[in-house]
């Protein structure tokens, strides 16, 4: 088994690189000058009087953030361009230089060249660390522009909330839909299975934001029913002093019920259908007949024999459900104001805090890649045939 | 299959399946509503007779007309409704989505007493033909009118983005599934030329034309589509020319070393990478970086959601390649292109259609979600999602939750139902 796992892990390294590259391209293309907004916001008191002071501050921050380096290991540019063009940051100046190059150099404007910069570049520094940065490989996602804190400090608590909700909702979805799926597989023509299939299909088509607002309107509305609190994840005054983890959890339960319904309901239909079809397939096979002939009860046949053999597609679902839940958290968290990564994304985009946005995207993609890896390894662990054939 | 054949084919399928028939009819209804929106919900009357003159304000492109030395401004809703016309037929919903009815401004429910101010300053209750049937929003926009005009956005974002995704997905999936890793052989010089062509095309597309590109993407709309088509054309043309040149040089030099080009591996890895990035987050980030517009949203959704279609196409082509009819096609010496397009594609198209229709539902959901959180879409257009967003702070305004929500739900439900019913046919 271990050679298979190792091979899978090796295959995932290029994917990881590609994901970080996409994140970096987004970060490099973000509009506005990060240094400009940093210096301007710190200069709100008016401590920097002359433009020279401001320029000095800007060069300092540029050096601190590594923005004075070239973007990538190499760059493809015109033959006429000097290879130190990245050092000009002022846009009007850059335009002037470009104009000059365009008019003075003739045919050289239309020929390509490659410039090699080596490892002292922004991407390398961002990924592996370097001057003043540990790199995202060691968990350093840079500095948030609007909050002036390291991004990882901001994200850390939020990541825990998001992961908590997504994992809990996946467990809930499996716990609810596997029994329903089994029931449907046992009696596919019964009233229960027909009606439950129809209801699940309806739920599958409901957009999560509609369900979220509807739930809030019905159950957290002083005009109709005020059972649950409308927003947040804990009481406004916070937990009482010296509360243990379990006590905190119990206090937070009413806050969690509506979001959990919202997270869970949409994946129910999918998992139920898959369970039903794969168990139906298993029930046709000979070993089930043998088990019946041996006199085993129908419950033990399904739960002990058929379910184990139909576990494979259920694991596949895990790796498709997880990314959709991570993406869906943007909407659900902003409806219920859960302090998770989704809400932070919306806040960061409105505040134009791009390092935070990119950090969240990169981090959730890496998490998704690891969930794929986990699914692959679980596959091989459950079904030995996969290790041998692949 | 020509048009007449496919029409009769669809007719046969529809007559067999009642549920599918109904769903298709509701979808056609949506399409008609979106096309006829200006004639169903408009604050100008369809026909009116004013001081002996017949006017057709909805159908004319003028902004004002002069009747007996009096200027009638077509943009002023108040004017049309309080105008003492001899005769006027208003559309069923007598408001445009951007008309602001200040009299019923902060959220009037459908059952509230809706009022209007007459020209002489008197306030009366709204006559039935001007009623806000589904209530009003915070600013006083008519909800029904917003829903009718929002249909166009939801439908077009879904359909156009899935057209892009379907094209890319079927093309790449078919290549990956048919050629796999062991069909296309290229020589060494040819492979060097392939890299060279990528390098040159990148230079000509993105370095030399950098200014044109950034301008086009700032403006959005058709210019952007044109630039993207141009990029694709430059890449294909360069690759084609240089590959031929490389092949010619290989033949001249008589280099016999040729190796398999891993089409399948490259495409599968790309799919895996794109799949591992949460789509909604990526779309939010991309549309936050650039100026939000619907054409950009269509392109982004199209270029990100082809993966599921490509995966299915690849699997189907892998399966089809083992079948006898493909083997016999190859035995009589048909070209790969002809086998892929004319023989395998018609056989797997119904299955791909199912996936594309599911994708339509997903695209509608993405558009509605983005306008719900108000990120990445132009904020001046009112859509189903942004109506729901208004209800978030005011739960007492149930009409802002229920009606747009039901519309989004119905559209997604219809797409999903059509897809499942089509998949049952086979």
mmCIF file of N, CA and C in Angstrom, chain B residues 253-342:
data_model
loop_
_atom_site.group_PDB
_atom_site.id
_atom_site.type_symbol
_atom_site.label_atom_id
_atom_site.label_comp_id
_atom_site.label_asym_id
_atom_site.label_seq_id
_atom_site.Cartn_x
_atom_site.Cartn_y
_atom_site.Cartn_z
ATOM 1 N N UNK B 253 15.790 15.808 -41.555
ATOM 2 C CA UNK B 253 16.971 15.346 -40.808
ATOM 3 C C UNK B 253 16.948 13.844 -40.568
ATOM 4 N N UNK B 254 15.806 13.233 -40.868
ATOM 5 C CA UNK B 254 15.622 11.788 -40.671
ATOM 6 C C UNK B 254 15.878 11.363 -39.229
ATOM 7 N N UNK B 255 15.380 12.190 -38.256
ATOM 8 C CA UNK B 255 15.475 11.776 -36.851
ATOM 9 C C UNK B 255 14.358 10.781 -36.584
ATOM 10 N N UNK B 256 14.729 9.579 -36.229
ATOM 11 C CA UNK B 256 13.721 8.544 -36.044
ATOM 12 C C UNK B 256 13.162 8.508 -34.632
ATOM 13 N N UNK B 257 13.810 9.273 -33.720
ATOM 14 C CA UNK B 257 13.322 9.226 -32.340
ATOM 15 C C UNK B 257 12.042 10.016 -32.215
ATOM 16 N N UNK B 258 10.993 9.302 -31.948
ATOM 17 C CA UNK B 258 9.712 9.969 -31.713
ATOM 18 C C UNK B 258 9.151 9.463 -30.408
ATOM 19 N N UNK B 259 8.451 10.341 -29.691
ATOM 20 C CA UNK B 259 7.866 9.876 -28.430
ATOM 21 C C UNK B 259 6.395 10.261 -28.371
ATOM 22 N N UNK B 260 5.678 9.594 -27.467
ATOM 23 C CA UNK B 260 4.238 9.853 -27.352
ATOM 24 C C UNK B 260 3.994 11.178 -26.652
ATOM 25 N N UNK B 261 3.053 11.917 -27.185
ATOM 26 C CA UNK B 261 2.698 13.182 -26.560
ATOM 27 C C UNK B 261 1.559 12.936 -25.553
ATOM 28 N N UNK B 262 1.779 13.218 -24.259
ATOM 29 C CA UNK B 262 0.779 12.835 -23.236
ATOM 30 C C UNK B 262 -0.401 13.794 -23.175
ATOM 31 N N UNK B 263 -1.308 13.694 -24.147
ATOM 32 C CA UNK B 263 -2.489 14.578 -24.191
ATOM 33 C C UNK B 263 -3.340 14.382 -22.954
ATOM 34 N N UNK B 264 -3.615 13.112 -22.651
ATOM 35 C CA UNK B 264 -4.526 12.780 -21.567
ATOM 36 C C UNK B 264 -4.003 13.285 -20.231
ATOM 37 N N UNK B 265 -2.721 13.050 -19.965
ATOM 38 C CA UNK B 265 -2.141 13.462 -18.684
ATOM 39 C C UNK B 265 -2.251 14.966 -18.498
ATOM 40 N N UNK B 266 -1.889 15.709 -19.553
ATOM 41 C CA UNK B 266 -1.912 17.169 -19.429
ATOM 42 C C UNK B 266 -3.320 17.665 -19.131
ATOM 43 N N UNK B 267 -4.311 17.164 -19.901
ATOM 44 C CA UNK B 267 -5.682 17.650 -19.716
ATOM 45 C C UNK B 267 -6.240 17.204 -18.366
ATOM 46 N N UNK B 268 -5.952 15.957 -17.977
ATOM 47 C CA UNK B 268 -6.475 15.473 -16.692
ATOM 48 C C UNK B 268 -5.898 16.261 -15.526
ATOM 49 N N UNK B 269 -4.598 16.573 -15.621
ATOM 50 C CA UNK B 269 -3.968 17.361 -14.542
ATOM 51 C C UNK B 269 -4.583 18.751 -14.460
ATOM 52 N N UNK B 270 -4.836 19.356 -15.635
ATOM 53 C CA UNK B 270 -5.461 20.688 -15.639
ATOM 54 C C UNK B 270 -6.829 20.632 -14.977
ATOM 55 N N UNK B 271 -7.579 19.587 -15.314
ATOM 56 C CA UNK B 271 -8.915 19.451 -14.719
ATOM 57 C C UNK B 271 -8.804 19.318 -13.204
ATOM 58 N N UNK B 272 -7.852 18.497 -12.766
ATOM 59 C CA UNK B 272 -7.694 18.274 -11.327
ATOM 60 C C UNK B 272 -7.347 19.573 -10.602
ATOM 61 N N UNK B 273 -6.436 20.349 -11.218
ATOM 62 C CA UNK B 273 -6.032 21.611 -10.593
ATOM 63 C C UNK B 273 -7.211 22.578 -10.491
ATOM 64 N N UNK B 274 -7.947 22.702 -11.606
ATOM 65 C CA UNK B 274 -9.079 23.632 -11.590
ATOM 66 C C UNK B 274 -10.153 23.177 -10.617
ATOM 67 N N UNK B 275 -10.342 21.847 -10.526
ATOM 68 C CA UNK B 275 -11.367 21.326 -9.628
ATOM 69 C C UNK B 275 -11.035 21.577 -8.174
ATOM 70 N N UNK B 276 -9.734 21.646 -7.860
ATOM 71 C CA UNK B 276 -9.382 21.756 -6.450
ATOM 72 C C UNK B 276 -9.510 23.183 -5.932
ATOM 73 N N UNK B 277 -9.716 24.149 -6.836
ATOM 74 C CA UNK B 277 -9.957 25.513 -6.367
ATOM 75 C C UNK B 277 -11.459 25.719 -6.235
ATOM 76 N N UNK B 278 -11.949 26.107 -5.043
ATOM 77 C CA UNK B 278 -13.384 26.336 -4.902
ATOM 78 C C UNK B 278 -13.853 27.387 -5.904
ATOM 79 N N UNK B 279 -14.772 26.978 -6.813
ATOM 80 C CA UNK B 279 -15.145 27.824 -7.957
ATOM 81 C C UNK B 279 -15.698 29.177 -7.517
ATOM 82 N N UNK B 280 -16.581 29.126 -6.531
ATOM 83 C CA UNK B 280 -17.244 30.367 -6.142
ATOM 84 C C UNK B 280 -16.223 31.369 -5.606
ATOM 85 N N UNK B 281 -15.288 30.888 -4.786
ATOM 86 C CA UNK B 281 -14.255 31.780 -4.236
ATOM 87 C C UNK B 281 -13.427 32.376 -5.356
ATOM 88 N N UNK B 282 -13.039 31.530 -6.320
ATOM 89 C CA UNK B 282 -12.197 32.007 -7.422
ATOM 90 C C UNK B 282 -12.940 33.044 -8.256
ATOM 91 N N UNK B 283 -14.227 32.785 -8.515
ATOM 92 C CA UNK B 283 -15.011 33.739 -9.298
ATOM 93 C C UNK B 283 -15.122 35.061 -8.550
ATOM 94 N N UNK B 284 -15.342 34.974 -7.241
ATOM 95 C CA UNK B 284 -15.447 36.201 -6.445
ATOM 96 C C UNK B 284 -14.141 36.988 -6.537
ATOM 97 N N UNK B 285 -13.012 36.282 -6.378
ATOM 98 C CA UNK B 285 -11.726 36.976 -6.405
ATOM 99 C C UNK B 285 -11.452 37.580 -7.776
ATOM 100 N N UNK B 286 -11.737 36.783 -8.840
ATOM 101 C CA UNK B 286 -11.475 37.275 -10.199
ATOM 102 C C UNK B 286 -12.318 38.492 -10.524
ATOM 103 N N UNK B 287 -13.595 38.424 -10.142
ATOM 104 C CA UNK B 287 -14.457 39.542 -10.509
ATOM 105 C C UNK B 287 -14.243 40.732 -9.583
ATOM 106 N N UNK B 288 -13.590 40.492 -8.425
ATOM 107 C CA UNK B 288 -13.255 41.632 -7.579
ATOM 108 C C UNK B 288 -12.034 42.359 -8.124
ATOM 109 N N UNK B 289 -11.145 41.591 -8.777
ATOM 110 C CA UNK B 289 -9.931 42.191 -9.314
ATOM 111 C C UNK B 289 -10.249 43.053 -10.517
ATOM 112 N N UNK B 290 -11.174 42.577 -11.366
ATOM 113 C CA UNK B 290 -11.512 43.382 -12.536
ATOM 114 C C UNK B 290 -12.833 44.107 -12.285
ATOM 115 N N UNK B 291 -13.178 45.004 -13.195
ATOM 116 C CA UNK B 291 -14.412 45.759 -13.036
ATOM 117 C C UNK B 291 -15.595 44.849 -13.318
ATOM 118 N N UNK B 292 -16.545 44.749 -12.374
ATOM 119 C CA UNK B 292 -17.628 43.781 -12.564
ATOM 120 C C UNK B 292 -18.527 44.112 -13.748
ATOM 121 N N UNK B 293 -18.788 43.081 -14.561
ATOM 122 C CA UNK B 293 -19.778 43.214 -15.634
ATOM 123 C C UNK B 293 -20.284 41.824 -15.956
ATOM 124 N N UNK B 294 -21.470 41.751 -16.565
ATOM 125 C CA UNK B 294 -22.041 40.428 -16.810
ATOM 126 C C UNK B 294 -21.283 39.660 -17.885
ATOM 127 N N UNK B 295 -20.733 40.385 -18.895
ATOM 128 C CA UNK B 295 -20.008 39.647 -19.937
ATOM 129 C C UNK B 295 -18.760 38.996 -19.341
ATOM 130 N N UNK B 296 -18.109 39.705 -18.416
ATOM 131 C CA UNK B 296 -16.935 39.116 -17.763
ATOM 132 C C UNK B 296 -17.338 37.913 -16.921
ATOM 133 N N UNK B 297 -18.478 38.042 -16.233
ATOM 134 C CA UNK B 297 -18.964 36.941 -15.392
ATOM 135 C C UNK B 297 -19.233 35.700 -16.241
ATOM 136 N N UNK B 298 -19.850 35.925 -17.412
ATOM 137 C CA UNK B 298 -20.138 34.809 -18.320
ATOM 138 C C UNK B 298 -18.833 34.118 -18.712
ATOM 139 N N UNK B 299 -17.824 34.925 -19.081
ATOM 140 C CA UNK B 299 -16.553 34.337 -19.508
ATOM 141 C C UNK B 299 -15.904 33.570 -18.358
ATOM 142 N N UNK B 300 -15.914 34.168 -17.164
ATOM 143 C CA UNK B 300 -15.259 33.506 -16.030
ATOM 144 C C UNK B 300 -15.952 32.185 -15.718
ATOM 145 N N UNK B 301 -17.297 32.217 -15.631
ATOM 146 C CA UNK B 301 -18.010 30.966 -15.322
ATOM 147 C C UNK B 301 -17.746 29.940 -16.420
ATOM 148 N N UNK B 302 -17.761 30.395 -17.689
ATOM 149 C CA UNK B 302 -17.529 29.476 -18.792
ATOM 150 C C UNK B 302 -16.160 28.835 -18.737
ATOM 151 N N UNK B 303 -15.131 29.653 -18.432
ATOM 152 C CA UNK B 303 -13.775 29.120 -18.444
ATOM 153 C C UNK B 303 -13.437 28.324 -17.186
ATOM 154 N N UNK B 304 -14.325 28.351 -16.175
ATOM 155 C CA UNK B 304 -14.036 27.572 -14.970
ATOM 156 C C UNK B 304 -14.883 26.319 -14.842
ATOM 157 N N UNK B 305 -16.048 26.273 -15.524
ATOM 158 C CA UNK B 305 -16.928 25.146 -15.228
ATOM 159 C C UNK B 305 -16.939 24.109 -16.348
ATOM 160 N N UNK B 306 -15.912 24.125 -17.229
ATOM 161 C CA UNK B 306 -15.891 23.109 -18.278
ATOM 162 C C UNK B 306 -15.389 21.773 -17.763
ATOM 163 N N UNK B 307 -14.847 21.747 -16.538
ATOM 164 C CA UNK B 307 -14.142 20.540 -16.085
ATOM 165 C C UNK B 307 -15.058 19.325 -15.980
ATOM 166 N N UNK B 308 -16.280 19.530 -15.443
ATOM 167 C CA UNK B 308 -17.145 18.362 -15.257
ATOM 168 C C UNK B 308 -17.578 17.803 -16.622
ATOM 169 N N UNK B 309 -17.819 18.721 -17.591
ATOM 170 C CA UNK B 309 -18.188 18.267 -18.932
ATOM 171 C C UNK B 309 -17.024 17.512 -19.571
ATOM 172 N N UNK B 310 -15.807 18.061 -19.411
ATOM 173 C CA UNK B 310 -14.640 17.417 -20.012
ATOM 174 C C UNK B 310 -14.401 16.039 -19.425
ATOM 175 N N UNK B 311 -14.621 15.923 -18.104
ATOM 176 C CA UNK B 311 -14.409 14.624 -17.463
ATOM 177 C C UNK B 311 -15.342 13.569 -18.036
ATOM 178 N N UNK B 312 -16.635 13.968 -18.151
ATOM 179 C CA UNK B 312 -17.622 13.026 -18.674
ATOM 180 C C UNK B 312 -17.307 12.667 -20.127
ATOM 181 N N UNK B 313 -16.961 13.694 -20.932
ATOM 182 C CA UNK B 313 -16.654 13.442 -22.341
ATOM 183 C C UNK B 313 -15.478 12.488 -22.456
ATOM 184 N N UNK B 314 -14.470 12.713 -21.643
ATOM 185 C CA UNK B 314 -13.284 11.850 -21.683
ATOM 186 C C UNK B 314 -13.664 10.406 -21.380
ATOM 187 N N UNK B 315 -14.482 10.225 -20.323
ATOM 188 C CA UNK B 315 -14.875 8.870 -19.953
ATOM 189 C C UNK B 315 -15.671 8.214 -21.080
ATOM 190 N N UNK B 316 -16.572 8.982 -21.699
ATOM 191 C CA UNK B 316 -17.407 8.426 -22.760
ATOM 192 C C UNK B 316 -16.562 8.057 -23.983
ATOM 193 N N UNK B 317 -15.587 8.900 -24.327
ATOM 194 C CA UNK B 317 -14.731 8.609 -25.484
ATOM 195 C C UNK B 317 -13.844 7.397 -25.212
ATOM 196 N N UNK B 318 -13.398 7.285 -23.948
ATOM 197 C CA UNK B 318 -12.603 6.101 -23.577
ATOM 198 C C UNK B 318 -13.411 4.842 -23.803
ATOM 199 N N UNK B 319 -14.697 4.893 -23.358
ATOM 200 C CA UNK B 319 -15.573 3.744 -23.517
ATOM 201 C C UNK B 319 -15.808 3.456 -25.004
ATOM 202 N N UNK B 320 -16.103 4.540 -25.758
ATOM 203 C CA UNK B 320 -16.472 4.374 -27.167
ATOM 204 C C UNK B 320 -15.309 3.819 -27.980
ATOM 205 N N UNK B 321 -14.091 4.153 -27.562
ATOM 206 C CA UNK B 321 -12.925 3.731 -28.332
ATOM 207 C C UNK B 321 -12.780 2.208 -28.350
ATOM 208 N N UNK B 322 -13.342 1.566 -27.301
ATOM 209 C CA UNK B 322 -13.245 0.114 -27.235
ATOM 210 C C UNK B 322 -14.298 -0.571 -28.111
ATOM 211 N N UNK B 323 -15.310 0.194 -28.525
ATOM 212 C CA UNK B 323 -16.447 -0.438 -29.209
ATOM 213 C C UNK B 323 -16.107 -0.770 -30.662
ATOM 214 N N UNK B 324 -16.911 -1.660 -31.210
ATOM 215 C CA UNK B 324 -16.598 -2.201 -32.541
ATOM 216 C C UNK B 324 -16.690 -1.166 -33.651
ATOM 217 N N UNK B 325 -17.706 -0.262 -33.537
ATOM 218 C CA UNK B 325 -17.906 0.640 -34.670
ATOM 219 C C UNK B 325 -16.709 1.575 -34.838
ATOM 220 N N UNK B 326 -16.050 1.942 -33.731
ATOM 221 C CA UNK B 326 -14.880 2.807 -33.847
ATOM 222 C C UNK B 326 -13.709 2.037 -34.450
ATOM 223 N N UNK B 327 -13.574 0.777 -34.012
ATOM 224 C CA UNK B 327 -12.504 -0.047 -34.559
ATOM 225 C C UNK B 327 -12.659 -0.217 -36.067
ATOM 226 N N UNK B 328 -13.946 -0.447 -36.494
ATOM 227 C CA UNK B 328 -14.135 -0.643 -37.929
ATOM 228 C C UNK B 328 -13.930 0.648 -38.706
ATOM 229 N N UNK B 329 -14.294 1.788 -38.075
ATOM 230 C CA UNK B 329 -14.021 3.078 -38.709
ATOM 231 C C UNK B 329 -12.525 3.221 -38.963
ATOM 232 N N UNK B 330 -11.743 2.840 -37.954
ATOM 233 C CA UNK B 330 -10.300 3.008 -38.101
ATOM 234 C C UNK B 330 -9.747 2.011 -39.118
ATOM 235 N N UNK B 331 -10.403 0.855 -39.159
ATOM 236 C CA UNK B 331 -9.911 -0.170 -40.087
ATOM 237 C C UNK B 331 -10.058 0.267 -41.539
ATOM 238 N N UNK B 332 -11.129 1.017 -41.837
ATOM 239 C CA UNK B 332 -11.275 1.467 -43.225
ATOM 240 C C UNK B 332 -10.546 2.773 -43.454
ATOM 241 N N UNK B 333 -9.773 3.217 -42.491
ATOM 242 C CA UNK B 333 -8.861 4.327 -42.714
ATOM 243 C C UNK B 333 -9.464 5.701 -42.607
ATOM 244 N N UNK B 334 -10.451 5.838 -41.768
ATOM 245 C CA UNK B 334 -11.014 7.177 -41.559
ATOM 246 C C UNK B 334 -10.047 8.032 -40.746
ATOM 247 N N UNK B 335 -10.156 9.358 -40.962
ATOM 248 C CA UNK B 335 -9.280 10.238 -40.190
ATOM 249 C C UNK B 335 -9.801 10.345 -38.761
ATOM 250 N N UNK B 336 -8.875 10.672 -37.845
ATOM 251 C CA UNK B 336 -9.252 10.789 -36.437
ATOM 252 C C UNK B 336 -10.338 11.835 -36.253
ATOM 253 N N UNK B 337 -10.177 12.955 -36.978
ATOM 254 C CA UNK B 337 -11.141 14.050 -36.856
ATOM 255 C C UNK B 337 -12.550 13.564 -37.191
ATOM 256 N N UNK B 338 -12.632 12.787 -38.281
ATOM 257 C CA UNK B 338 -13.943 12.336 -38.724
ATOM 258 C C UNK B 338 -14.556 11.361 -37.718
ATOM 259 N N UNK B 339 -13.727 10.497 -37.147
ATOM 260 C CA UNK B 339 -14.258 9.555 -36.152
ATOM 261 C C UNK B 339 -14.758 10.312 -34.924
ATOM 262 N N UNK B 340 -13.929 11.278 -34.463
ATOM 263 C CA UNK B 340 -14.279 12.003 -33.239
ATOM 264 C C UNK B 340 -15.573 12.788 -33.426
ATOM 265 N N UNK B 341 -15.665 13.541 -34.527
ATOM 266 C CA UNK B 341 -16.787 14.468 -34.677
ATOM 267 C C UNK B 341 -18.021 13.784 -35.252
ATOM 268 N N UNK B 342 -17.838 12.951 -36.277
ATOM 269 C CA UNK B 342 -19.011 12.453 -36.982
ATOM 270 C C UNK B 342 -19.524 11.122 -36.454
#
